[in-house]
Amino acid sequence: MRDLSGGLQWLSLNWATVREKWDLRQAIEGCARHAIPGIAPWREPLQAMGLAEAARLIRDHGLTVTGLCRAGMFPAADAAGRQAAIDEVRRAIDEAAAVAAQCLVILAGGMPAGSKDLAGARVQARDGIAAVLPHARAAGLPLAIEPLHPMYAADRCCISTLAQANDLCADLDPAGEGGLGVAIDVYHVFWDPDLEREIARAGAAGRILAFHVCDWLVPTKDLLLDRGMMGDGVIDLPRIRGLVEAAGYAGLIEVEIFSRDWWARDPDEVLEIIAERYRTLV
Amino acid sequence: MRDLSGGLQWLSLNWATVREKWDLRQAIEGCARHAIPGIAPWREPLQAMGLAEAARLIRDHGLTVTGLCRAGMFPAADAAGRQAAIDEVRRAIDEAAAVAAQCLVILAGGMPAGSKDLAGARVQARDGIAAVLPHARAAGLPLAIEPLHPMYAADRCCISTLAQANDLCADLDPAGEGGLGVAIDVYHVFWDPDLEREIARAGAAGRILAFHVCDWLVPTKDLLLDRGMMGDGVIDLPRIRGLVEAAGYAGLIEVEIFSRDWWARDPDEVLEIIAERYRTLV
């Protein structure tokens, strides 16, 4: 397992962690100021800043883009909606390529409004990923399927387990041609009794494209906006990081915290705390 | 699949659905008044009423007790805590037997305070169930392991999937001697990609001891107290009921709704709505 105590060389900041107070330019400059070598932008602030300008600033500061968040949301009520989702993901792939992201985070999407057909949504998500995979391969921009916690299965992401994501990769890329993998976020998967097996499986196939950390608070006051800072919750972060690294992952560790509490604080202070927790508790 | 439209003969009310306005006596009398033939008490109101008096009233009204909620919470920080939990479950088994409950709902428990060892909690839950199983068999009172939604894995129930519950049953009752099974609550399992397989597996082993319904609201505003009335959410209830019945379940359908919104309403009105939804949407 890597020793994180000596510096921040494998740390990356997901922009959403500071999204209420910093735009993407401020986040890029903040990372540089705090010696955080990686960043993961979201599409909206990236578009607002402009792709070329963002790419230039990221390059000038020598940052690694650990991923672009996010695209997918494939299930839709009709064929036109499904096609629009696919077209949108293709644009996201191009944006990710423009900033040399290591992957595009794929959020499968939930059930269309009014639908109760979760199995059907899963088929639509599979078909959507299949439809965009050639474009991702052509762009040299891998798609990272991120399973989201089952509490988001209905409305955000019908891919709820790492096993599902691995199954999808095996289904859509049986020969291991690449361009497809998984993003593992401890928040979404720590509860999973099959986690050890599925991390090993993803690693053996060379498919761990991103690793995200935060923490699960007890109690959790909100399904969406109450994630914890690493160390403030109940996730055994070193254990999961150990599994991921034992499975071959050698990339950056991305901090993604959706939290009203942390959003309310001074982002420079947040980055200092992140760096400290990263060195001592991740 | 059973036709529910003609009457309420397979409906049961979990007391928690009306817990803010009715004690157990009022709930028993309410069920009788609404021609609901089943009830599932909780331990606290049952103790408050007195076992003998509750048993008498339930019997006088001809109600079926579809389960006693609930006991377990096995993981603890030390051996004394674990023993105390086991002793408490044994008392709950006796209480369940005193009211002729069809099962005792087993809630595994989460991690002890300060612990991040979810795998360890799972071992403790397994060992706790193993320790109480002989008492349950002697009392003729089956234990229904209820997997809870993964969002409760940390602090309430480390058994998060029906597969885990089925595995535990197979582990602790390999010869199918009985006394051990599962409670399937749509709220906790509807997201599970393995649901169909695991319901069939539980049914084939004769281990579906209880079936609970409510609904998953979008959005869900609270992790604990925002369950929906059947039909108000996104769970395909007839599909899951069909799976459960195809797997051999012929018991009552228990309505368990934890909801500040429904608790605030007149329980008689709530029971009317439950009956209507049961006949038309479950």
XYZ file of C-alpha atoms in Angstrom:
564
model
C 0.000 0.000 0.000
C 1.264 3.443 -0.832
C 2.469 5.707 1.955
C 0.413 8.887 1.776
C 1.975 10.581 4.767
C 4.875 12.201 2.968
C 3.069 14.448 0.549
C 0.117 15.000 -1.692
C 1.365 13.442 -4.909
C -1.703 11.190 -5.358
C -4.363 13.640 -4.238
C -7.038 15.049 -6.505
C -9.868 17.462 -5.775
C -13.275 16.944 -7.245
C -14.633 20.404 -7.988
C -18.004 19.550 -6.424
C -16.295 19.603 -3.042
C -15.953 23.374 -3.270
C -18.696 24.096 -5.741
C -20.661 26.639 -3.723
C -17.810 29.116 -3.325
C -15.348 28.440 -6.143
C -15.737 28.309 -9.879
C -13.420 26.044 -11.831
C -10.707 28.670 -12.215
C -10.615 29.250 -8.479
C -10.518 25.508 -7.855
C -7.637 25.029 -10.286
C -5.707 27.866 -8.693
C -6.616 26.542 -5.248
C -5.213 23.120 -6.061
C -2.018 24.708 -7.300
C -1.744 26.840 -4.162
C -2.202 23.800 -1.902
C 0.101 21.527 -3.932
C -2.780 19.255 -4.860
C -1.735 17.755 -8.191
C -5.111 16.549 -9.464
C -8.510 17.968 -10.225
C -11.814 16.597 -11.474
C -13.994 19.261 -13.095
C -17.710 19.107 -13.675
C -19.154 19.877 -17.045
C -21.141 22.983 -16.148
C -18.245 25.019 -14.689
C -15.979 23.699 -17.408
C -18.348 24.944 -20.086
C -18.707 28.234 -18.251
C -14.962 28.725 -18.188
C -14.436 27.553 -21.742
C -12.695 24.342 -22.732
C -9.592 25.921 -24.211
C -9.013 28.282 -21.313
C -9.579 25.513 -18.755
C -7.232 23.176 -20.592
C -4.586 25.909 -20.738
C -4.842 26.765 -17.038
C -4.838 23.104 -15.989
C -1.789 22.488 -18.168
C 0.005 25.593 -16.936
C -0.403 24.420 -13.356
C 0.644 20.893 -14.230
C -2.542 19.345 -12.891
C -3.768 15.871 -13.730
C -7.457 15.666 -14.602
C -8.587 12.515 -12.837
C -11.969 12.566 -14.461
C -14.710 14.713 -15.904
C -17.999 14.584 -14.013
C -20.323 13.506 -15.461
C -22.604 12.180 -18.177
C -25.023 9.382 -18.820
C -28.588 9.523 -17.536
C -29.519 7.190 -20.366
C -33.032 5.948 -19.528
C -35.734 8.057 -21.078
C -39.414 7.757 -21.792
C -39.008 7.588 -25.557
C -36.505 6.964 -28.314
C -35.897 10.663 -28.876
C -35.008 11.094 -25.221
C -32.649 8.148 -25.321
C -30.962 9.507 -28.437
C -30.607 12.937 -26.854
C -28.908 11.349 -23.857
C -26.504 9.475 -26.106
C -25.687 12.633 -28.061
C -25.061 14.481 -24.814
C -22.624 11.825 -23.623
C -20.739 12.081 -26.915
C -20.344 15.812 -26.324
C -19.137 15.087 -22.808
C -16.552 12.683 -24.185
C -15.225 15.454 -26.413
C -15.103 17.857 -23.485
C -13.243 15.299 -21.397
C -10.769 14.781 -24.205
C -10.287 18.548 -24.543
C -9.008 18.769 -20.971
C -7.084 15.466 -21.206
C -9.216 13.838 -18.526
C -8.236 10.328 -17.544
C -11.849 9.253 -17.812
C -15.420 10.440 -18.152
C -17.537 9.456 -15.175
C -20.679 7.715 -16.355
C -23.788 8.012 -14.239
C -26.297 5.545 -15.593
C -29.411 7.489 -14.665
C -32.564 6.331 -12.918
C -36.023 5.478 -14.080
C -37.777 7.975 -16.335
C -40.464 9.996 -14.566
C -43.542 7.871 -14.001
C -41.762 4.602 -14.636
C -41.448 1.783 -12.119
C -39.410 -0.398 -14.450
C -35.983 -0.544 -12.844
C -34.943 -3.578 -14.859
C -35.922 -1.724 -18.019
C -33.868 1.299 -16.959
C -30.908 -1.003 -16.501
C -31.283 -2.330 -20.011
C -31.486 1.235 -21.344
C -28.363 2.199 -19.438
C -26.531 -0.778 -20.880
C -27.658 0.054 -24.391
C -26.711 3.701 -23.938
C -23.193 2.856 -22.807
C -22.868 0.460 -25.716
C -23.909 3.246 -28.070
C -21.296 5.734 -26.851
C -18.414 3.325 -26.346
C -17.134 3.549 -29.939
C -16.944 7.333 -29.661
C -15.056 7.051 -26.361
C -12.588 4.640 -27.910
C -12.080 6.838 -30.928
C -11.400 9.788 -28.617
C -9.067 7.741 -26.435
C -11.212 8.716 -23.498
C -12.265 5.827 -21.237
C -15.714 5.679 -19.714
C -15.773 5.047 -15.971
C -19.080 3.521 -14.913
C -19.723 4.659 -11.371
C -22.083 2.519 -9.337
C -24.048 4.775 -7.015
C -25.404 3.843 -3.616
C -28.671 1.893 -3.845
C -30.494 4.831 -2.265
C -30.091 6.550 -5.659
C -31.293 3.576 -7.721
C -34.696 5.038 -8.509
C -33.855 8.530 -9.647
C -30.123 8.894 -10.292
C -28.297 5.707 -11.060
C -29.762 2.288 -11.651
C -26.282 0.770 -11.507
C -26.113 0.184 -7.776
C -23.252 -2.223 -7.206
C -19.720 -2.736 -8.403
C -20.793 -6.212 -9.508
C -23.297 -4.639 -11.887
C -20.667 -2.264 -13.257
C -18.194 -5.105 -13.696
C -20.832 -7.228 -15.381
C -21.558 -4.372 -17.777
C -17.879 -3.981 -18.625
C -17.590 -7.710 -19.263
C -20.711 -7.610 -21.390
C -19.744 -4.577 -23.478
C -16.004 -5.169 -23.687
C -15.652 -8.946 -23.582
C -12.283 -8.979 -25.286
C -10.782 -6.322 -23.055
C -10.256 -3.836 -25.863
C -10.484 -1.030 -23.340
C -12.252 2.284 -23.212
C -14.482 1.044 -20.428
C -14.013 0.635 -16.698
C -15.346 1.628 -13.320
C -15.082 4.478 -10.858
C -15.040 3.277 -7.264
C -16.344 5.740 -4.684
C -16.169 4.509 -1.103
C -19.403 6.309 -0.253
C -21.363 4.247 -2.733
C -19.814 0.851 -2.174
C -18.519 0.541 1.391
C -21.626 -1.344 2.532
C -21.322 -4.019 -0.155
C -20.651 -7.533 1.166
C -19.146 -8.405 -2.238
C -16.820 -5.409 -2.288
C -13.530 -7.254 -1.867
C -14.341 -9.731 -4.608
C -15.590 -7.079 -7.025
C -12.651 -4.725 -6.497
C -10.308 -7.607 -7.219
C -12.327 -8.475 -10.306
C -12.250 -4.910 -11.618
C -8.536 -4.694 -10.953
C -7.746 -8.001 -12.601
C -9.414 -6.725 -15.747
C -7.479 -3.463 -15.572
C -10.697 -1.555 -15.192
C -10.326 0.609 -12.094
C -10.239 4.038 -13.684
C -10.885 6.226 -10.654
C -11.002 6.042 -6.882
C -13.065 8.544 -4.896
C -13.083 9.110 -1.153
C -15.178 10.906 1.453
C -16.969 9.374 4.441
C -20.362 8.098 5.569
C -21.685 10.033 8.556
C -23.787 8.505 11.322
C -26.390 9.841 11.325
C -26.652 10.921 7.700
C -29.117 13.789 7.631
C -29.718 14.036 3.897
C -29.602 11.473 1.125
C -27.665 13.780 -1.163
C -25.871 16.574 0.625
C -24.503 15.160 3.852
C -21.349 13.322 2.930
C -18.561 13.442 5.430
C -14.932 14.506 5.389
C -12.573 11.541 5.481
C -12.236 10.425 9.073
C -15.506 11.905 10.299
C -17.554 8.834 9.465
C -17.563 5.067 9.621
C -15.881 3.985 6.405
C -12.686 2.018 6.867
C -10.829 4.053 4.245
C -7.394 2.418 4.565
C -8.958 -1.004 4.129
C -10.778 -0.064 0.934
C -7.778 1.847 -0.417
C -5.705 -1.237 0.331
C -8.081 -3.412 -1.664
C -8.046 -0.980 -4.578
C -4.268 -0.688 -4.607
C -3.810 -4.442 -4.173
C -5.985 -4.770 -7.256
C -3.466 -2.709 -9.175
C -4.793 0.817 -8.973
C -1.942 3.309 -8.955
C -3.785 6.470 -9.848
C -4.780 9.512 -7.876
C -7.220 9.527 -4.966
C -10.029 11.942 -5.653
C -11.884 13.696 -2.848
C -15.539 14.277 -3.627
C -17.686 15.623 -0.802
C -21.269 16.732 -1.348
C -22.055 18.510 1.862
C -23.922 21.626 2.835
C -21.718 21.817 5.912
C -18.438 21.713 4.006
C -19.728 23.944 1.222
C -20.412 26.635 3.800
C -16.764 26.802 4.847
C -13.831 28.671 3.372
C -12.526 26.464 0.529
C -8.914 27.175 1.419
C -9.583 25.818 4.887
C -11.396 22.820 3.390
C -8.394 22.062 1.198
C -6.070 22.221 4.184
C -8.247 19.765 6.083
C -8.483 17.490 3.067
C -4.713 17.443 2.762
C -4.267 16.643 6.445
C -6.860 13.864 6.398
C -5.387 12.464 3.205
C -1.948 12.198 4.778
C -3.180 10.647 8.026
C -6.522 8.892 7.611
C -7.005 7.755 4.009
C -50.837 -14.493 -8.224
C -53.527 -13.923 -5.669
C -56.374 -11.552 -6.475
C -56.404 -8.895 -3.763
C -59.277 -6.880 -5.146
C -62.043 -8.798 -3.472
C -61.232 -8.244 0.173
C -58.628 -7.826 2.829
C -58.052 -11.435 3.805
C -54.266 -11.256 3.356
C -53.670 -7.781 4.776
C -51.739 -7.107 7.963
C -50.943 -3.833 9.694
C -47.549 -3.225 11.201
C -48.168 -1.160 14.317
C -45.347 1.234 13.430
C -47.539 2.571 10.635
C -49.813 4.214 13.206
C -47.396 4.448 16.111
C -47.661 8.175 16.789
C -51.395 8.182 17.479
C -52.358 4.648 18.475
C -51.092 2.320 21.146
C -51.283 -1.408 20.512
C -54.803 -1.756 21.883
C -56.067 0.961 19.571
C -54.270 -0.651 16.648
C -55.765 -4.065 17.381
C -59.233 -2.563 17.652
C -58.590 -0.488 14.553
C -57.683 -3.582 12.547
C -60.837 -5.305 13.736
C -62.928 -2.261 12.839
C -61.457 -2.119 9.333
C -61.617 -5.884 8.732
C -57.848 -6.117 8.563
C -57.094 -9.663 9.712
C -53.408 -9.309 10.611
C -51.269 -7.226 12.893
C -47.557 -6.973 13.648
C -46.863 -5.481 17.074
C -43.637 -3.929 18.249
C -42.097 -4.966 21.505
C -42.408 -1.675 23.379
C -46.174 -1.213 23.001
C -46.637 -4.927 23.542
C -44.786 -4.759 26.838
C -46.681 -1.613 27.766
C -49.989 -3.355 27.193
C -48.960 -6.584 28.826
C -48.394 -9.863 27.009
C -51.411 -11.705 28.386
C -53.843 -8.880 27.738
C -52.472 -8.333 24.227
C -52.684 -12.037 23.466
C -56.249 -12.140 24.724
C -57.378 -9.123 22.708
C -55.665 -10.347 19.557
C -57.261 -13.749 19.982
C -60.682 -12.286 20.737
C -60.542 -10.313 17.510
C -59.288 -13.309 15.562
C -56.203 -11.495 14.320
C -53.142 -13.213 12.905
C -49.841 -11.885 14.265
C -47.661 -11.758 11.174
C -44.541 -10.975 13.179
C -43.169 -9.323 16.249
C -40.887 -6.367 15.574
C -38.072 -6.618 16.455
C -34.892 -7.872 18.070
C -31.263 -8.454 17.241
C -28.774 -5.598 17.257
C -26.092 -8.174 17.950
C -22.791 -6.369 17.344
C -21.373 -4.818 20.472
C -18.082 -3.449 21.648
C -17.404 -6.241 24.116
C -18.454 -9.743 25.097
C -20.802 -8.523 27.804
C -22.608 -6.352 25.288
C -22.914 -9.228 22.865
C -24.281 -11.502 25.583
C -26.779 -8.852 26.639
C -28.012 -8.627 23.056
C -28.414 -12.394 22.860
C -30.317 -12.475 26.144
C -32.586 -9.718 24.903
C -33.399 -11.637 21.737
C -34.272 -14.689 23.802
C -36.755 -12.555 25.752
C -38.173 -11.280 22.476
C -38.641 -14.850 21.278
C -40.685 -15.591 24.377
C -42.764 -12.462 23.846
C -43.376 -13.429 20.230
C -44.444 -16.889 21.319
C -46.781 -15.395 23.924
C -48.766 -13.623 21.213
C -48.475 -16.531 18.763
C -46.522 -14.464 16.284
C -45.670 -16.203 13.030
C -42.066 -14.983 13.351
C -39.754 -12.661 15.211
C -38.218 -10.055 12.925
C -34.449 -10.057 13.367
C -32.615 -6.812 12.773
C -28.933 -7.636 12.697
C -27.654 -4.331 14.047
C -24.923 -2.066 12.774
C -21.386 -1.402 13.840
C -20.803 -0.646 17.509
C -20.117 3.036 18.207
C -16.628 3.960 17.129
C -16.140 0.868 15.014
C -15.469 0.892 11.276
C -15.387 -2.892 11.030
C -18.447 -3.757 8.991
C -17.179 -7.250 8.185
C -16.647 -7.814 11.896
C -20.172 -6.656 12.660
C -21.443 -9.147 10.110
C -19.598 -11.966 11.840
C -21.053 -10.881 15.179
C -24.550 -10.811 13.723
C -24.079 -14.294 12.360
C -22.798 -15.570 15.691
C -25.640 -13.875 17.549
C -28.287 -15.468 15.360
C -26.572 -18.822 15.785
C -26.688 -18.352 19.560
C -30.429 -17.650 19.709
C -31.567 -20.144 17.081
C -31.883 -23.102 19.501
C -34.143 -21.040 21.753
C -36.284 -20.037 18.782
C -36.624 -23.651 17.705
C -37.513 -24.759 21.196
C -40.179 -22.060 21.323
C -41.483 -22.963 17.893
C -40.985 -19.362 16.914
C -39.088 -18.806 13.654
C -36.576 -16.013 13.261
C -37.070 -13.844 10.175
C -33.830 -12.168 9.192
C -34.752 -8.881 7.562
C -32.160 -7.382 5.257
C -32.347 -3.611 5.546
C -31.556 -1.126 2.819
C -27.796 -0.522 2.466
C -28.289 3.046 3.697
C -28.727 1.504 7.155
C -25.683 -0.771 6.957
C -23.528 1.311 9.270
C -25.851 1.926 12.191
C -28.888 -0.327 12.024
C -28.469 -3.486 10.041
C -25.291 -4.865 8.536
C -27.312 -7.448 6.622
C -28.006 -5.388 3.539
C -29.158 -7.813 0.876
C -31.452 -10.777 0.560
C -28.448 -12.745 -0.672
C -26.706 -12.151 2.652
C -29.798 -13.227 4.579
C -30.174 -16.329 2.431
C -26.484 -17.125 2.872
C -26.878 -16.832 6.626
C -29.850 -19.173 6.625
C -27.926 -21.703 4.562
C -24.955 -21.357 6.874
C -26.894 -21.678 10.139
C -29.551 -24.139 9.021
C -27.800 -26.241 6.372
C -30.115 -29.200 6.775
C -33.295 -27.133 6.598
C -34.409 -27.993 10.110
C -36.332 -24.744 10.202
C -36.717 -21.984 12.713
C -34.898 -19.563 10.430
C -35.936 -17.587 7.386
C -36.178 -14.115 5.931
C -38.511 -11.140 5.985
C -38.743 -9.421 2.614
C -39.633 -5.741 2.698
C -39.958 -4.119 -0.702
C -38.506 -0.856 0.628
C -35.227 -2.511 1.495
C -34.769 -4.754 -1.503
C -36.501 -3.260 -4.548
C -33.217 -1.825 -5.887
C -31.388 -5.158 -5.793
C -30.341 -6.484 -9.209
C -30.288 -9.992 -7.702
C -33.778 -9.715 -6.247
C -35.526 -12.179 -8.530
C -32.883 -14.850 -7.999
C -32.758 -14.395 -4.245
C -36.536 -14.393 -3.768
C -36.698 -17.652 -5.696
C -33.875 -19.045 -3.588
C -35.550 -18.083 -0.319
C -38.822 -19.533 -1.510
C -37.302 -22.790 -2.703
C -35.893 -23.286 0.779
C -39.276 -22.504 2.344
C -37.782 -19.524 4.089
C -39.977 -16.538 3.205
C -41.533 -15.848 6.585
C -42.884 -12.363 6.018
C -43.585 -9.910 3.217
C -43.742 -6.176 3.925
C -44.908 -3.408 1.629
C -44.804 0.362 1.454
C -43.242 2.523 -1.280
C -40.056 4.435 -2.139
C -40.741 8.126 -2.693
C -38.869 10.292 -5.178
C -37.485 12.383 -3.695
C -36.994 10.716 -0.326
C -36.528 13.514 2.188
C -35.307 11.501 5.159
C -33.377 8.276 5.443
C -35.644 6.915 8.121
C -39.032 8.585 8.272
C -40.124 9.231 4.712
C -41.458 5.958 3.426
C -44.371 6.162 1.073
C -47.850 4.716 0.953
C -48.189 1.956 -1.624
C -48.707 3.553 -5.007
C -47.153 6.916 -4.137
C -43.630 5.869 -5.092
C -41.633 4.009 -7.683
C -41.654 0.403 -6.491
C -43.285 -2.047 -8.859
C -45.260 -3.717 -6.085
C -47.236 -6.224 -8.190
C -44.001 -7.425 -9.763
C -42.306 -8.072 -6.433
C -45.432 -9.599 -4.918
C -45.638 -11.821 -7.973
C -42.070 -13.001 -7.421
C -42.729 -13.667 -3.742
C -45.931 -15.569 -4.417
C -44.384 -17.504 -7.296
C -41.712 -18.539 -4.806
C -44.416 -20.089 -2.673
C -45.298 -17.392 -0.180
C -48.950 -17.631 0.788
C -48.936 -15.543 3.949
C -50.255 -12.123 4.774
C -48.985 -8.876 3.275
C -47.851 -6.543 6.006
C -47.965 -2.778 5.579
C -45.138 -1.003 7.378
C -44.798 2.724 6.748
C -42.384 4.880 8.710
C -43.454 8.352 7.762
C -43.862 11.627 9.568
C -46.468 12.559 6.972
C -48.621 9.487 7.516
C -48.118 9.520 11.266
C -49.627 12.989 11.355
C -52.906 11.785 9.859
C -55.938 10.203 11.456
C -55.128 6.474 11.741
C -58.633 5.460 10.718
C -58.175 7.410 7.520
C -54.740 5.832 7.048
C -56.235 2.356 7.385
C -58.908 3.167 4.833
C -56.282 4.310 2.368
C -54.140 1.248 3.067
C -57.108 -1.012 2.373
C -57.888 0.756 -0.868
C -54.284 0.689 -2.078
C -53.967 -2.952 -1.050
C -56.956 -3.902 -3.157
C -55.912 -1.909 -6.215
C -52.155 -1.292 -6.308
C -50.310 -3.992 -4.383
